[in-house]
Coordinates of C-alpha atoms in Angstrom, one line a residue:
Chain A
X1 CA -127.4 58.7 -8.8
X2 CA -124.6 57.5 -6.5
X3 CA -127.0 56.5 -3.7
X4 CA -129.3 54.6 -6.1
X5 CA -126.4 52.7 -7.5
X6 CA -125.3 51.7 -4.0
X7 CA -128.8 50.4 -3.1
X8 CA -129.0 48.3 -6.3
X9 CA -125.6 46.7 -5.8
X10 CA -126.3 45.8 -2.1
X11 CA -129.6 44.3 -3.2
X12 CA -127.8 42.2 -5.8
X13 CA -125.2 41.1 -3.2
X14 CA -128.0 40.2 -0.7
X15 CA -129.8 38.1 -3.3
X16 CA -126.6 36.3 -4.2
X17 CA -125.9 35.4 -0.6
X18 CA -129.4 34.2 -0.1
X19 CA -129.2 31.9 -3.1
X20 CA -125.9 30.6 -1.9
X21 CA -127.3 29.7 1.5
X22 CA -130.5 28.3 0.0
X23 CA -128.8 26.0 -2.5
X24 CA -126.3 24.8 0.2
X25 CA -129.2 23.9 2.5
X26 CA -131.0 22.1 -0.4
X27 CA -128.0 20.0 -1.2
X28 CA -127.3 19.2 2.4
X29 CA -130.9 18.1 2.9
X30 CA -130.8 15.9 -0.2
X31 CA -127.6 14.1 0.9
X32 CA -128.9 13.3 4.4
X33 CA -132.3 12.3 3.1
X34 CA -132.0 10.4 -0.1
X35 CA -128.9 8.1 0.0
X36 CA -129.0 5.1 2.2
X37 CA -127.2 1.8 2.4
X38 CA -129.0 -1.2 0.9
X39 CA -128.7 -4.5 2.5
X40 CA -127.9 -7.4 0.1
X41 CA -128.0 -11.0 1.1
X42 CA -126.6 -13.6 -1.3
X43 CA -127.7 -17.2 -1.5
X44 CA -126.3 -19.8 -3.8
X45 CA -128.0 -22.7 -5.5
X46 CA -125.9 -25.6 -6.5
X47 CA -127.2 -28.3 -8.6
X48 CA -125.8 -30.7 -11.3
X49 CA -126.9 -28.6 -14.2
X50 CA -126.1 -25.0 -13.1
X51 CA -124.7 -22.7 -10.5
X52 CA -127.1 -19.9 -9.5
X53 CA -126.5 -16.9 -7.4
X54 CA -129.6 -15.2 -5.8
X55 CA -129.3 -11.7 -4.4
X56 CA -131.9 -10.2 -2.2
X57 CA -131.9 -6.5 -1.5
X58 CA -133.6 -4.9 1.4
X59 CA -133.6 -1.3 2.8
X60 CA -132.9 -0.2 6.3
X61 CA -136.4 -1.1 7.4
X62 CA -136.1 -4.6 6.0
X63 CA -138.5 -3.8 3.1
X64 CA -137.5 -5.4 -0.2
X65 CA -136.1 -3.0 -2.8
X66 CA -137.5 -3.4 -6.3
X67 CA -136.0 -2.2 -9.5
X68 CA -132.5 -2.0 -8.2
X69 CA -129.7 -2.8 -10.7
X70 CA -127.1 -5.1 -9.4
X71 CA -123.8 -6.0 -11.1
X72 CA -122.2 -9.4 -10.9
X73 CA -118.5 -9.9 -11.6
X74 CA -115.9 -12.6 -11.2
X75 CA -112.3 -11.7 -10.5
X76 CA -109.8 -12.5 -13.2
X77 CA -106.1 -11.9 -13.4
X78 CA -106.1 -8.3 -14.7
X79 CA -109.8 -7.1 -14.3
X80 CA -113.2 -8.2 -13.4
X81 CA -115.3 -10.2 -15.8
X82 CA -119.1 -9.4 -15.8
X83 CA -121.6 -12.2 -15.8
X84 CA -125.4 -12.5 -15.9
X85 CA -127.5 -10.3 -18.2
X86 CA -126.7 -6.8 -19.3
X87 CA -129.1 -5.5 -16.6
X88 CA -129.9 -7.6 -13.5
X89 CA -132.8 -5.8 -11.9
X90 CA -134.5 -6.9 -8.6
X91 CA -138.2 -7.9 -8.8
X92 CA -140.9 -6.8 -6.3
X93 CA -139.5 -9.2 -3.7
X94 CA -136.1 -7.5 -4.0
X95 CA -134.5 -10.6 -5.5
X96 CA -132.6 -11.3 -8.7
X97 CA -131.1 -14.6 -9.8
X98 CA -128.1 -14.9 -12.1
X99 CA -126.5 -18.0 -13.6
X100 CA -122.8 -18.5 -13.0
X101 CA -121.0 -19.9 -16.0
X102 CA -119.7 -23.4 -15.4
X103 CA -116.6 -23.2 -17.5
X104 CA -114.6 -20.4 -15.8
X105 CA -111.2 -21.3 -14.6
X106 CA -110.6 -20.9 -10.9
X107 CA -107.4 -21.2 -8.9
X108 CA -105.8 -24.6 -8.3
X109 CA -108.7 -25.7 -6.0
X110 CA -111.3 -24.2 -8.3
X111 CA -112.1 -21.2 -6.1
X112 CA -113.4 -18.0 -7.8
X113 CA -113.9 -14.6 -6.2
X114 CA -117.4 -13.2 -7.0
X115 CA -118.3 -9.5 -6.6
X116 CA -121.9 -8.2 -6.4
X117 CA -122.0 -4.4 -6.7
X118 CA -124.4 -1.5 -6.5
X119 CA -123.2 1.2 -8.8
X120 CA -124.4 4.7 -9.5
X121 CA -127.9 4.2 -8.0
X122 CA -129.9 7.3 -7.3
X123 CA -131.2 6.0 -4.0
X124 CA -128.5 3.7 -2.6
X125 CA -124.8 4.1 -1.9
X126 CA -122.3 2.2 -3.9
X127 CA -121.2 -1.0 -2.3
X128 CA -119.4 -4.3 -3.1
X129 CA -120.0 -7.7 -1.6
X130 CA -117.2 -10.2 -2.1
X131 CA -117.5 -13.9 -1.7
X132 CA -115.3 -16.9 -2.6
X133 CA -117.1 -19.9 -4.1
X134 CA -115.7 -23.2 -5.3
X135 CA -117.4 -22.9 -8.7
X136 CA -114.5 -22.6 -11.0
X137 CA -112.7 -25.2 -13.0
X138 CA -109.5 -26.1 -11.0
X139 CA -106.4 -25.0 -13.0
X140 CA -103.1 -26.9 -12.6
X141 CA -100.3 -24.7 -11.3
X142 CA -97.9 -23.9 -14.1
X143 CA -95.1 -25.8 -12.5
X144 CA -92.6 -24.7 -15.2
X145 CA -92.2 -21.3 -13.6
X146 CA -90.8 -23.1 -10.5
X147 CA -88.5 -25.3 -12.6
X148 CA -85.0 -24.5 -13.9
X149 CA -85.7 -23.3 -17.4
X150 CA -84.2 -20.9 -20.0
X151 CA -87.1 -18.6 -19.4
X152 CA -87.2 -18.8 -15.6
X153 CA -85.9 -16.1 -13.3
X154 CA -82.1 -15.8 -12.8
X155 CA -82.2 -17.9 -9.6
X156 CA -83.8 -20.8 -11.6
X157 CA -81.3 -21.0 -14.4
X158 CA -80.6 -24.5 -15.7
X159 CA -77.8 -26.1 -13.8
X160 CA -75.9 -27.3 -17.0
X161 CA -75.9 -23.7 -18.3
X162 CA -74.7 -22.3 -15.0
X163 CA -71.9 -24.9 -14.9
X164 CA -70.8 -24.3 -18.5
X165 CA -70.8 -20.6 -18.3
X166 CA -69.1 -20.5 -14.8
X167 CA -66.4 -22.9 -15.9
X168 CA -65.7 -20.8 -19.0
X169 CA -65.5 -17.7 -16.9
X170 CA -63.4 -19.3 -14.3
X171 CA -60.9 -20.8 -16.8
X172 CA -60.3 -17.6 -18.8
X173 CA -60.1 -15.4 -15.6
X174 CA -57.8 -18.0 -14.1
X175 CA -55.4 -17.4 -17.0
X176 CA -55.8 -13.6 -16.7
X177 CA -55.0 -13.7 -13.0
X178 CA -52.1 -16.1 -13.6
X179 CA -50.7 -13.6 -16.1
X180 CA -51.1 -10.7 -13.7
X181 CA -49.4 -12.8 -11.0
X182 CA -46.4 -13.4 -13.3
X183 CA -46.3 -9.7 -14.1
X184 CA -46.0 -9.0 -10.4
X185 CA -43.2 -11.6 -10.2
X186 CA -41.5 -9.9 -13.1
X187 CA -41.7 -6.6 -11.3
X188 CA -40.1 -8.0 -8.2
X189 CA -37.1 -9.5 -10.0
X190 CA -35.1 -6.3 -10.1
X191 CA -36.0 -5.2 -6.6
X192 CA -34.6 -8.5 -5.3
X193 CA -31.3 -7.9 -7.1
X194 CA -30.9 -4.3 -6.0
Chain B
X1 CA -38.6 25.7 -23.6
X2 CA -37.3 27.9 -26.4
X3 CA -37.2 26.4 -29.8
X4 CA -33.4 27.0 -30.3
X5 CA -32.7 25.2 -27.0
X6 CA -34.7 22.2 -28.1
X7 CA -32.3 19.7 -29.4
X8 CA -33.7 16.4 -30.5
X9 CA -32.2 13.6 -28.5
X10 CA -30.0 11.2 -30.4
X11 CA -30.2 7.4 -29.9
X12 CA -27.8 4.5 -30.4
X13 CA -29.5 2.8 -33.3
X14 CA -31.3 4.1 -36.3
X15 CA -34.4 2.2 -35.4
X16 CA -34.6 3.8 -31.9
X17 CA -34.0 7.2 -33.5
X18 CA -36.8 6.7 -36.0
X19 CA -39.3 5.3 -33.5
X20 CA -38.6 7.4 -30.5
X21 CA -38.5 10.7 -32.4
X22 CA -42.3 10.7 -32.8
X23 CA -42.7 10.2 -29.0
X24 CA -40.6 13.3 -28.3
X25 CA -41.7 15.7 -31.0
X26 CA -45.2 16.9 -31.3
X27 CA -46.0 18.5 -34.7
X28 CA -48.5 21.2 -35.3
X29 CA -50.5 18.8 -37.5
X30 CA -50.7 16.3 -34.6
X31 CA -52.1 19.0 -32.4
X32 CA -54.6 20.2 -35.0
X33 CA -55.7 16.6 -35.5
X34 CA -56.3 16.1 -31.8
X35 CA -58.2 19.4 -31.6
X36 CA -60.4 18.3 -34.5
X37 CA -61.1 15.0 -32.8
X38 CA -61.9 16.7 -29.5
X39 CA -64.3 19.1 -31.3
X40 CA -66.2 16.2 -32.8
X41 CA -66.3 14.5 -29.4
X42 CA -67.6 17.7 -27.8
X43 CA -70.5 17.9 -30.3
X44 CA -71.2 14.2 -29.6
X45 CA -71.2 14.9 -25.9
X46 CA -73.7 17.7 -26.4
X47 CA -75.9 15.3 -28.4
X48 CA -75.5 12.7 -25.6
X49 CA -76.4 15.4 -23.0
X50 CA -79.6 16.0 -24.9
X51 CA -80.3 12.2 -25.0
X52 CA -79.7 12.0 -21.2
X53 CA -82.0 15.0 -20.6
X54 CA -84.9 14.1 -22.9
X55 CA -84.4 10.4 -23.0
X56 CA -84.1 8.1 -26.0
X57 CA -87.0 9.9 -27.7
X58 CA -84.4 12.2 -29.3
X59 CA -83.3 9.1 -31.3
X60 CA -85.3 7.7 -34.1
X61 CA -85.6 4.3 -32.3
X62 CA -89.2 3.2 -31.6
X63 CA -91.0 0.0 -30.7
X64 CA -90.1 -1.7 -34.0
X65 CA -86.5 -0.5 -34.6
X66 CA -85.3 -0.6 -31.0
X67 CA -81.7 -1.3 -32.0
X68 CA -80.6 1.5 -34.3
X69 CA -77.4 2.9 -35.5
X70 CA -75.8 2.6 -32.0
X71 CA -76.1 -1.2 -32.0
X72 CA -74.8 -1.5 -35.6
X73 CA -71.9 0.7 -34.6
X74 CA -71.4 -1.5 -31.6
X75 CA -71.2 -4.6 -33.8
X76 CA -68.8 -2.8 -36.0
X77 CA -66.4 -1.9 -33.2
X78 CA -66.6 -5.4 -31.8
X79 CA -65.7 -6.7 -35.2
X80 CA -62.7 -4.3 -35.5
X81 CA -61.5 -5.3 -32.0
X82 CA -61.0 -8.9 -33.3
X83 CA -58.0 -7.8 -35.3
X84 CA -55.8 -7.9 -32.2
X85 CA -56.2 -11.6 -32.0
X86 CA -55.6 -12.0 -35.8
X87 CA -52.1 -10.7 -35.4
X88 CA -51.2 -11.6 -31.9
X89 CA -52.5 -15.1 -32.1
X90 CA -53.3 -16.5 -35.6
X91 CA -50.4 -15.0 -37.6
X92 CA -48.0 -15.3 -34.6
X93 CA -48.7 -18.9 -33.9
X94 CA -48.4 -19.7 -37.6
X95 CA -44.9 -18.1 -37.5
X96 CA -45.7 -15.3 -40.0
X97 CA -42.6 -13.3 -39.3
X98 CA -43.5 -10.5 -41.7
X99 CA -46.6 -9.7 -39.6
X100 CA -44.6 -9.0 -36.4
X101 CA -44.0 -5.3 -36.9
X102 CA -47.7 -4.8 -37.4
X103 CA -48.7 -6.6 -34.2
X104 CA -48.4 -3.4 -32.1
X105 CA -50.7 -1.4 -34.4
X106 CA -53.2 -4.2 -34.4
X107 CA -53.2 -4.4 -30.6
X108 CA -53.6 -0.6 -30.2
X109 CA -56.6 -0.7 -32.6
X110 CA -58.1 -3.7 -30.7
X111 CA -57.8 -1.9 -27.4
X112 CA -59.4 1.3 -28.7
X113 CA -62.1 -0.5 -30.6
X114 CA -63.2 -2.6 -27.6
X115 CA -63.3 0.5 -25.4
X116 CA -65.6 2.1 -27.9
X117 CA -67.8 -1.0 -28.2
X118 CA -68.3 -1.1 -24.4
X119 CA -69.0 2.7 -24.3
X120 CA -71.6 2.5 -27.1
X121 CA -73.6 -0.1 -25.2
X122 CA -73.9 2.4 -22.3
X123 CA -74.9 5.1 -24.8
X124 CA -77.7 2.8 -26.1
X125 CA -79.1 2.4 -22.6
X126 CA -82.0 4.8 -21.9
X127 CA -81.1 4.8 -18.2
X128 CA -77.3 4.3 -18.0
X129 CA -77.5 5.0 -14.2
X130 CA -79.1 1.6 -14.0
X131 CA -76.3 -0.2 -15.7
X132 CA -75.3 -2.1 -12.5
X133 CA -78.8 -3.5 -12.3
X134 CA -77.8 -5.6 -15.3
X135 CA -75.2 -7.2 -13.0
X136 CA -77.3 -7.1 -9.8
X137 CA -80.3 -8.8 -11.3
X138 CA -78.5 -10.8 -13.9
X139 CA -80.1 -13.7 -15.6
X140 CA -77.4 -16.0 -16.8
X141 CA -79.8 -17.4 -19.4
X142 CA -79.7 -14.1 -21.3
X143 CA -77.4 -13.8 -24.3
X144 CA -77.0 -10.1 -23.4
X145 CA -75.4 -11.1 -20.1
X146 CA -73.1 -13.5 -22.0
X147 CA -72.1 -10.5 -24.1
X148 CA -71.5 -8.3 -21.1
X149 CA -69.3 -10.9 -19.6
X150 CA -67.3 -11.7 -22.8
X151 CA -66.8 -8.0 -23.7
X152 CA -65.4 -7.2 -20.2
X153 CA -63.2 -10.2 -20.5
X154 CA -61.9 -9.3 -23.9
X155 CA -61.3 -5.7 -22.8
X156 CA -58.9 -7.0 -20.1
X157 CA -57.3 -9.5 -22.5
X158 CA -56.8 -6.8 -25.2
X159 CA -55.1 -4.6 -22.6
X160 CA -52.9 -7.5 -21.5
X161 CA -52.0 -8.4 -25.1
X162 CA -50.9 -4.8 -25.8
X163 CA -49.2 -4.5 -22.4
X164 CA -47.1 -7.7 -22.7
X165 CA -45.8 -6.7 -26.1
X166 CA -45.1 -3.2 -25.1
X167 CA -43.5 -3.9 -21.7
X168 CA -39.8 -4.1 -22.9
X169 CA -40.3 -0.9 -25.0
X170 CA -41.8 0.9 -22.0
X171 CA -38.6 0.1 -20.1
X172 CA -36.6 1.4 -23.1
X173 CA -38.6 4.6 -23.1
X174 CA -38.0 4.9 -19.3
X175 CA -34.3 4.5 -19.8
X176 CA -33.6 6.3 -23.1
X177 CA -36.0 9.2 -23.3
X178 CA -34.5 12.2 -21.6
X179 CA -36.2 15.1 -23.1
X180 CA -39.8 14.4 -22.0
X181 CA -42.1 15.9 -19.4
X182 CA -42.0 14.7 -15.8
X183 CA -45.4 13.0 -15.9
X184 CA -44.3 11.0 -18.9
X185 CA -41.2 9.9 -17.1
X186 CA -43.3 8.8 -14.2
X187 CA -45.7 7.0 -16.5
X188 CA -42.9 5.0 -18.1
X189 CA -41.4 4.3 -14.7
X190 CA -44.7 2.9 -13.3
X191 CA -45.8 1.0 -16.4
X192 CA -42.3 -0.5 -17.0
X193 CA -42.7 -2.4 -13.6
X194 CA -38.9 -2.6 -13.1
X195 CA -38.3 -4.4 -16.4
X196 CA -34.5 -4.7 -16.9
X197 CA -34.1 -7.4 -19.6
X198 CA -33.2 -9.8 -16.9
X199 CA -33.1 -13.3 -18.4
X200 CA -35.6 -14.5 -15.9
X201 CA -37.9 -11.6 -16.8
X202 CA -37.5 -12.4 -20.4
X203 CA -38.3 -16.1 -19.8
X204 CA -41.4 -15.3 -17.8
X205 CA -42.6 -12.7 -20.3
X206 CA -42.2 -15.2 -23.1
X207 CA -44.1 -17.8 -21.2
X208 CA -47.1 -15.6 -20.5
X209 CA -47.1 -14.1 -24.0
X210 CA -47.4 -17.6 -25.4
X211 CA -50.2 -18.5 -23.0
X212 CA -52.1 -15.3 -23.8
X213 CA -51.7 -15.7 -27.6
X214 CA -53.4 -19.1 -27.3
X215 CA -56.0 -18.0 -24.8
X216 CA -57.0 -15.0 -26.8
X217 CA -58.2 -17.0 -29.7
X218 CA -61.3 -18.7 -28.1
X219 CA -62.1 -15.4 -26.4
X220 CA -62.0 -13.5 -29.7
X221 CA -64.1 -16.1 -31.4
X222 CA -66.5 -16.0 -28.5
X223 CA -66.9 -12.3 -28.3
X224 CA -68.1 -12.0 -31.9
X225 CA -70.0 -15.2 -31.9
X226 CA -71.9 -14.2 -28.8
X227 CA -72.6 -10.8 -30.4
X228 CA -74.1 -12.6 -33.3
X229 CA -76.2 -14.7 -30.9
X230 CA -77.8 -11.5 -29.7
X231 CA -79.4 -11.5 -33.1
X232 CA -79.6 -15.3 -33.8
X233 CA -81.5 -15.8 -30.5
X234 CA -84.0 -13.1 -31.3
X235 CA -86.9 -14.2 -33.4
X236 CA -86.7 -11.8 -36.4
X237 CA -86.4 -12.4 -40.1
X238 CA -82.8 -12.3 -41.3
X239 CA -81.5 -13.3 -37.9
X240 CA -83.1 -16.7 -37.6
X241 CA -80.0 -18.4 -38.9
X242 CA -77.4 -20.9 -37.7
X243 CA -74.9 -19.3 -40.0
X244 CA -74.7 -16.1 -38.0
X245 CA -71.7 -16.9 -35.8
X246 CA -69.1 -17.7 -38.5
X247 CA -70.7 -15.0 -40.7
X248 CA -69.9 -12.4 -38.1
X249 CA -66.5 -13.7 -37.2
X250 CA -65.3 -13.9 -40.8
X251 CA -66.7 -10.4 -41.5
X252 CA -64.8 -9.1 -38.4
X253 CA -61.5 -10.5 -39.6
X254 CA -62.0 -8.9 -43.0
X255 CA -62.9 -5.5 -41.5
X256 CA -59.9 -5.9 -39.1
X257 CA -57.4 -6.5 -41.9
X258 CA -58.8 -3.5 -43.8
X259 CA -58.5 -1.2 -40.8
X260 CA -54.9 -2.3 -40.2
X261 CA -54.0 -1.4 -43.8
X262 CA -55.5 2.1 -43.4
X263 CA -53.7 2.5 -40.1
X264 CA -50.4 1.2 -41.6
X265 CA -50.8 3.8 -44.4
X266 CA -51.3 6.8 -42.1
X267 CA -48.7 5.7 -39.6
X268 CA -46.2 5.1 -42.3
X269 CA -46.9 8.5 -43.9
X270 CA -47.1 10.6 -40.7
X271 CA -44.5 9.0 -38.5
X272 CA -42.1 8.6 -41.5
X273 CA -41.7 4.8 -41.0
X274 CA -41.4 3.8 -44.6
X275 CA -38.3 1.7 -43.8
X276 CA -40.3 -0.4 -41.3
X277 CA -43.7 -0.6 -42.9
X278 CA -42.6 -1.6 -46.3
X279 CA -44.4 -2.1 -49.6
X280 CA -44.2 -5.9 -49.2
X281 CA -46.2 -5.5 -45.9
X282 CA -49.0 -3.9 -47.9
X283 CA -48.7 -6.6 -50.5
X284 CA -49.0 -9.4 -48.0
X285 CA -51.8 -7.6 -46.2
X286 CA -53.6 -7.3 -49.5
X287 CA -53.3 -11.1 -50.1
X288 CA -54.6 -11.7 -46.6
X289 CA -57.5 -9.3 -47.1
X290 CA -58.4 -11.1 -50.3
X291 CA -58.4 -14.4 -48.4
X292 CA -60.5 -13.1 -45.6
X293 CA -62.9 -11.4 -48.0
X294 CA -63.4 -14.6 -49.9
X295 CA -64.3 -16.4 -46.7
X296 CA -66.7 -13.7 -45.8
X297 CA -68.2 -13.8 -49.4
X298 CA -68.7 -17.5 -48.9
X299 CA -70.7 -16.9 -45.7
X300 CA -72.6 -14.1 -47.3
X301 CA -73.8 -16.4 -50.1
X302 CA -74.8 -19.0 -47.4
X303 CA -76.7 -16.3 -45.5
X304 CA -78.8 -15.0 -48.3
X305 CA -79.2 -17.9 -50.8
X306 CA -81.5 -20.1 -48.7
X307 CA -84.1 -17.5 -47.7
X308 CA -83.9 -15.8 -51.1
X309 CA -84.6 -19.2 -52.8
X310 CA -87.6 -20.0 -50.6
X311 CA -89.0 -16.5 -50.0
X312 CA -91.1 -17.6 -47.1
X313 CA -93.5 -15.1 -45.5
X314 CA -91.9 -12.2 -43.6
X315 CA -88.4 -13.7 -44.4
X316 CA -89.2 -13.2 -48.1
X317 CA -90.5 -9.6 -47.4
X318 CA -87.2 -8.9 -45.7
X319 CA -85.1 -10.3 -48.6
X320 CA -87.2 -8.3 -51.1
X321 CA -86.6 -5.1 -49.1
X322 CA -82.9 -5.8 -49.2
X323 CA -82.6 -7.0 -52.8
X324 CA -85.1 -4.7 -54.5
X325 CA -86.8 -2.5 -51.9
X326 CA -85.8 0.6 -50.1
X327 CA -82.6 -0.8 -48.8
X328 CA -81.5 -2.2 -52.2
X329 CA -79.1 0.7 -53.1
X330 CA -77.3 0.4 -49.8
X331 CA -77.3 -3.4 -50.0
X332 CA -75.8 -3.7 -53.5
X333 CA -73.3 -0.9 -52.9
X334 CA -72.1 -2.7 -49.8
X335 CA -72.0 -6.2 -51.4
X336 CA -70.4 -5.0 -54.7
X337 CA -68.4 -2.0 -53.6
X338 CA -67.4 -3.3 -50.2
X339 CA -66.8 -6.9 -51.0
X340 CA -66.7 -8.1 -54.6
X341 CA -64.9 -5.2 -56.1
X342 CA -62.1 -5.2 -53.4
X343 CA -61.6 -8.9 -54.0
X344 CA -61.3 -8.4 -57.7
X345 CA -59.1 -5.4 -57.5
X346 CA -56.7 -6.8 -54.9
X347 CA -55.9 -9.8 -57.1
X348 CA -53.7 -7.4 -59.1
X349 CA -50.3 -6.7 -57.7
X350 CA -50.4 -3.0 -58.7
X351 CA -53.5 -2.6 -56.5
X352 CA -51.7 -3.9 -53.5
X353 CA -49.3 -0.8 -53.4
X354 CA -49.8 1.4 -50.3
X355 CA -52.1 4.1 -51.7
X356 CA -54.5 2.0 -53.9
X357 CA -54.8 -0.7 -51.2
X358 CA -55.6 2.0 -48.6
X359 CA -58.3 3.4 -50.7
X360 CA -59.7 -0.1 -51.4
X361 CA -59.5 -0.9 -47.6
X362 CA -61.5 2.3 -46.9
X363 CA -64.2 0.9 -49.3
X364 CA -64.1 -2.3 -47.3
X365 CA -64.5 -0.5 -44.0
X366 CA -67.4 1.7 -45.2
X367 CA -69.0 -1.5 -46.6
X368 CA -68.4 -3.2 -43.3
X369 CA -70.1 -0.4 -41.3
X370 CA -73.1 -0.2 -43.6
X371 CA -73.3 -4.0 -43.7
X372 CA -73.9 -3.9 -39.9
X373 CA -76.6 -1.3 -40.4
X374 CA -78.2 -3.6 -43.0
X375 CA -78.0 -6.6 -40.6
X376 CA -79.6 -4.7 -37.7
X377 CA -82.2 -2.3 -39.0
X378 CA -84.2 -3.9 -41.9
X379 CA -84.8 -7.0 -39.8
X380 CA -86.4 -5.0 -37.0
X381 CA -88.9 -3.4 -39.3
X382 CA -90.4 -6.8 -40.1
X383 CA -91.5 -8.3 -36.8
X384 CA -93.2 -11.7 -36.9
X385 CA -95.8 -10.4 -34.6
X386 CA -96.8 -7.0 -35.9
X387 CA -98.4 -4.4 -33.6
X388 CA -102.0 -3.2 -34.5
X389 CA -102.4 0.4 -35.6
X390 CA -98.8 1.2 -35.3
X391 CA -97.8 4.8 -35.6
X392 CA -96.2 5.6 -39.0
X393 CA -92.9 6.5 -37.2
X394 CA -92.4 2.9 -36.1
X395 CA -92.2 1.7 -39.7
X396 CA -89.2 3.8 -40.7
X397 CA -85.9 4.4 -39.2
X398 CA -83.8 7.4 -40.2
X399 CA -81.3 8.2 -37.5
X400 CA -81.6 11.7 -35.9
X401 CA -78.7 14.2 -35.8
X402 CA -78.1 13.2 -32.2
X403 CA -77.6 9.6 -33.2
X404 CA -75.2 10.5 -36.1
X405 CA -73.2 12.9 -33.9
X406 CA -72.8 10.4 -31.1
X407 CA -71.8 7.8 -33.7
X408 CA -69.3 10.2 -35.3
X409 CA -68.0 11.1 -31.8
X410 CA -67.4 7.4 -31.2
X411 CA -65.2 7.3 -34.3
X412 CA -63.4 10.4 -33.1
X413 CA -63.0 8.8 -29.7
X414 CA -61.6 5.6 -31.3
X415 CA -59.1 7.6 -33.4
X416 CA -58.2 9.7 -30.4
X417 CA -57.2 6.7 -28.3
X418 CA -55.1 5.4 -31.2
X419 CA -53.6 8.9 -31.7
X420 CA -52.7 9.2 -28.0
X421 CA -51.3 5.7 -27.7
X422 CA -49.0 6.0 -30.7
X423 CA -47.7 9.1 -29.0
X424 CA -47.0 7.3 -25.8
X425 CA -45.6 4.0 -27.0
X426 CA -43.6 3.2 -30.1
X427 CA -45.9 2.3 -33.0
X428 CA -43.7 -0.6 -33.9
X429 CA -41.8 -2.9 -31.5
X430 CA -38.4 -1.4 -30.8
X431 CA -37.0 -4.3 -28.8
X432 CA -37.3 -7.8 -30.1
X433 CA -37.2 -9.5 -26.8
X434 CA -36.7 -12.9 -28.5
X435 CA -33.3 -11.8 -29.6
X436 CA -32.3 -10.0 -26.4
X437 CA -32.3 -13.2 -24.5
X438 CA -30.0 -14.9 -26.9
X439 CA -27.5 -12.4 -28.2
X440 CA -27.6 -9.7 -25.5
X441 CA -28.7 -11.3 -22.3
X442 CA -28.5 -8.3 -20.0
X443 CA -28.5 -4.8 -21.3
X444 CA -27.8 -3.4 -18.0
X445 CA -30.1 -0.5 -18.3
X446 CA -29.7 0.6 -14.7
X447 CA -26.1 1.4 -15.5
X448 CA -27.1 3.4 -18.5
X449 CA -29.3 5.6 -16.3
X450 CA -26.5 6.5 -13.9

């Protein structure tokens, strides 16, 4: 009984070790085989009526990649704003064209940062391509933040306010120090006499 | 020292005898009272330890009611502290001779109240260790900074007011009190800064006392007006009012007069000073309290009539909440019991006798405290920009036991400072230094010592 038991358990152990090696090998093989970097080239079409961004995806052999989902974003203050359709999939030439909205605010020169991304593809690694284009509506700098206002930082406090408060503080503390000074004089009167 | 050895020192005049006796003798009742106050403070300290350990989450303050019972208590103490200026400045400059014996009590109360007010602000901070960042990164545009500046200034001014008036008495304590512990002798010696009733000293002291009694007035008005601006500059219903400055200042003077009456009563009873705090003092204080309450009533009508007539939006909701909503019982108790009833009662002479007027003043003080609660909390529960999907706990504010205990401890702390101060310095002025200079120029105290 005991011998039988030993044989069965060593068989089980052997089987387990075999599966472990086998599955590791499969996973390693998948990784090295399946995922590769796609090559994306962006071109921009500017005309009076629209801004268009055309992305062309090719694989490592230079062959166009069809049916690849690309994601288009424009950088905003707190997060990225997606643009284009819900899915922007490359055609058999590996290209996809997306309209860029004309009314997005850019920086003070009208520059916007555009991201084109591959995300969660089964065949290609994630990647992000970043470009800056002068396609936004220029926004005037909010100059009030640089000015002396009630809502500015402490260093930009309005001068009249600073002057009024400082003069009030100085006058009352001048009186306080004067009184303390007289108290010191009072304390010295006896010591002079003795 | 054995009891039989202990002979109470005798003094030259009856006044000195009466006033110094309390500084030498410590009764059992006094010790029990101090022990009780210390116990309350200890429980408060435990609550504060919990607040430090777990953060402000142990309080009931949330995103809506971010100023709770601490800030109402702060406003109350700032109000009380104004009483120093009422006596040392307004009544003094108007030559109200009768009020002179009460000046010392008012200054002692002012000092302890402003200490408590400053301490409560620290208690209200979630991270008190970052207090100095308020100074380091200060924005002079912020009313909170104005308040920090004015409170620290008034703290110093209150100390000076008390010190200038007590200085000749400290010298008297130094020279006359023999049967006291060494540390007390040292304390009197240091604090009396060589005062010897020298005519030049008297002249200088007179001069700075006068300067300070004028200078304290704008500071006192500023401290409570700036405190009211903390509210008036915040966009909430009930605070969006130009009336808030005088409304707060007049309320402060009323509460101050009431607390003086209560203090007068207890000091008169416990220190046996009936000959000095007389019935006519109570009578006059009663009349003063009526006057101050009438002014406060006037500003109250101003404060509520406009919004209650128009009932605009959230402002109307706020008024409804106060007049007929969940705060209505407290509101009407405060307005009738703490304001209208005291005015009506104090018009009768028999009500201005020591005991009845002290009870009425207690009503005024309770009303004043809850009035500050009503000014701070209901306003916060009606923001102009409500938050979406707010948790239920944001909509209500019922202070937790930690908040109540810390608040009670602040009262105990306030009373403890007064209790200790009247044990160290005479509760009423012993020396009238205005007379000394004329009739008795040099009381050569140095000779007396040797």
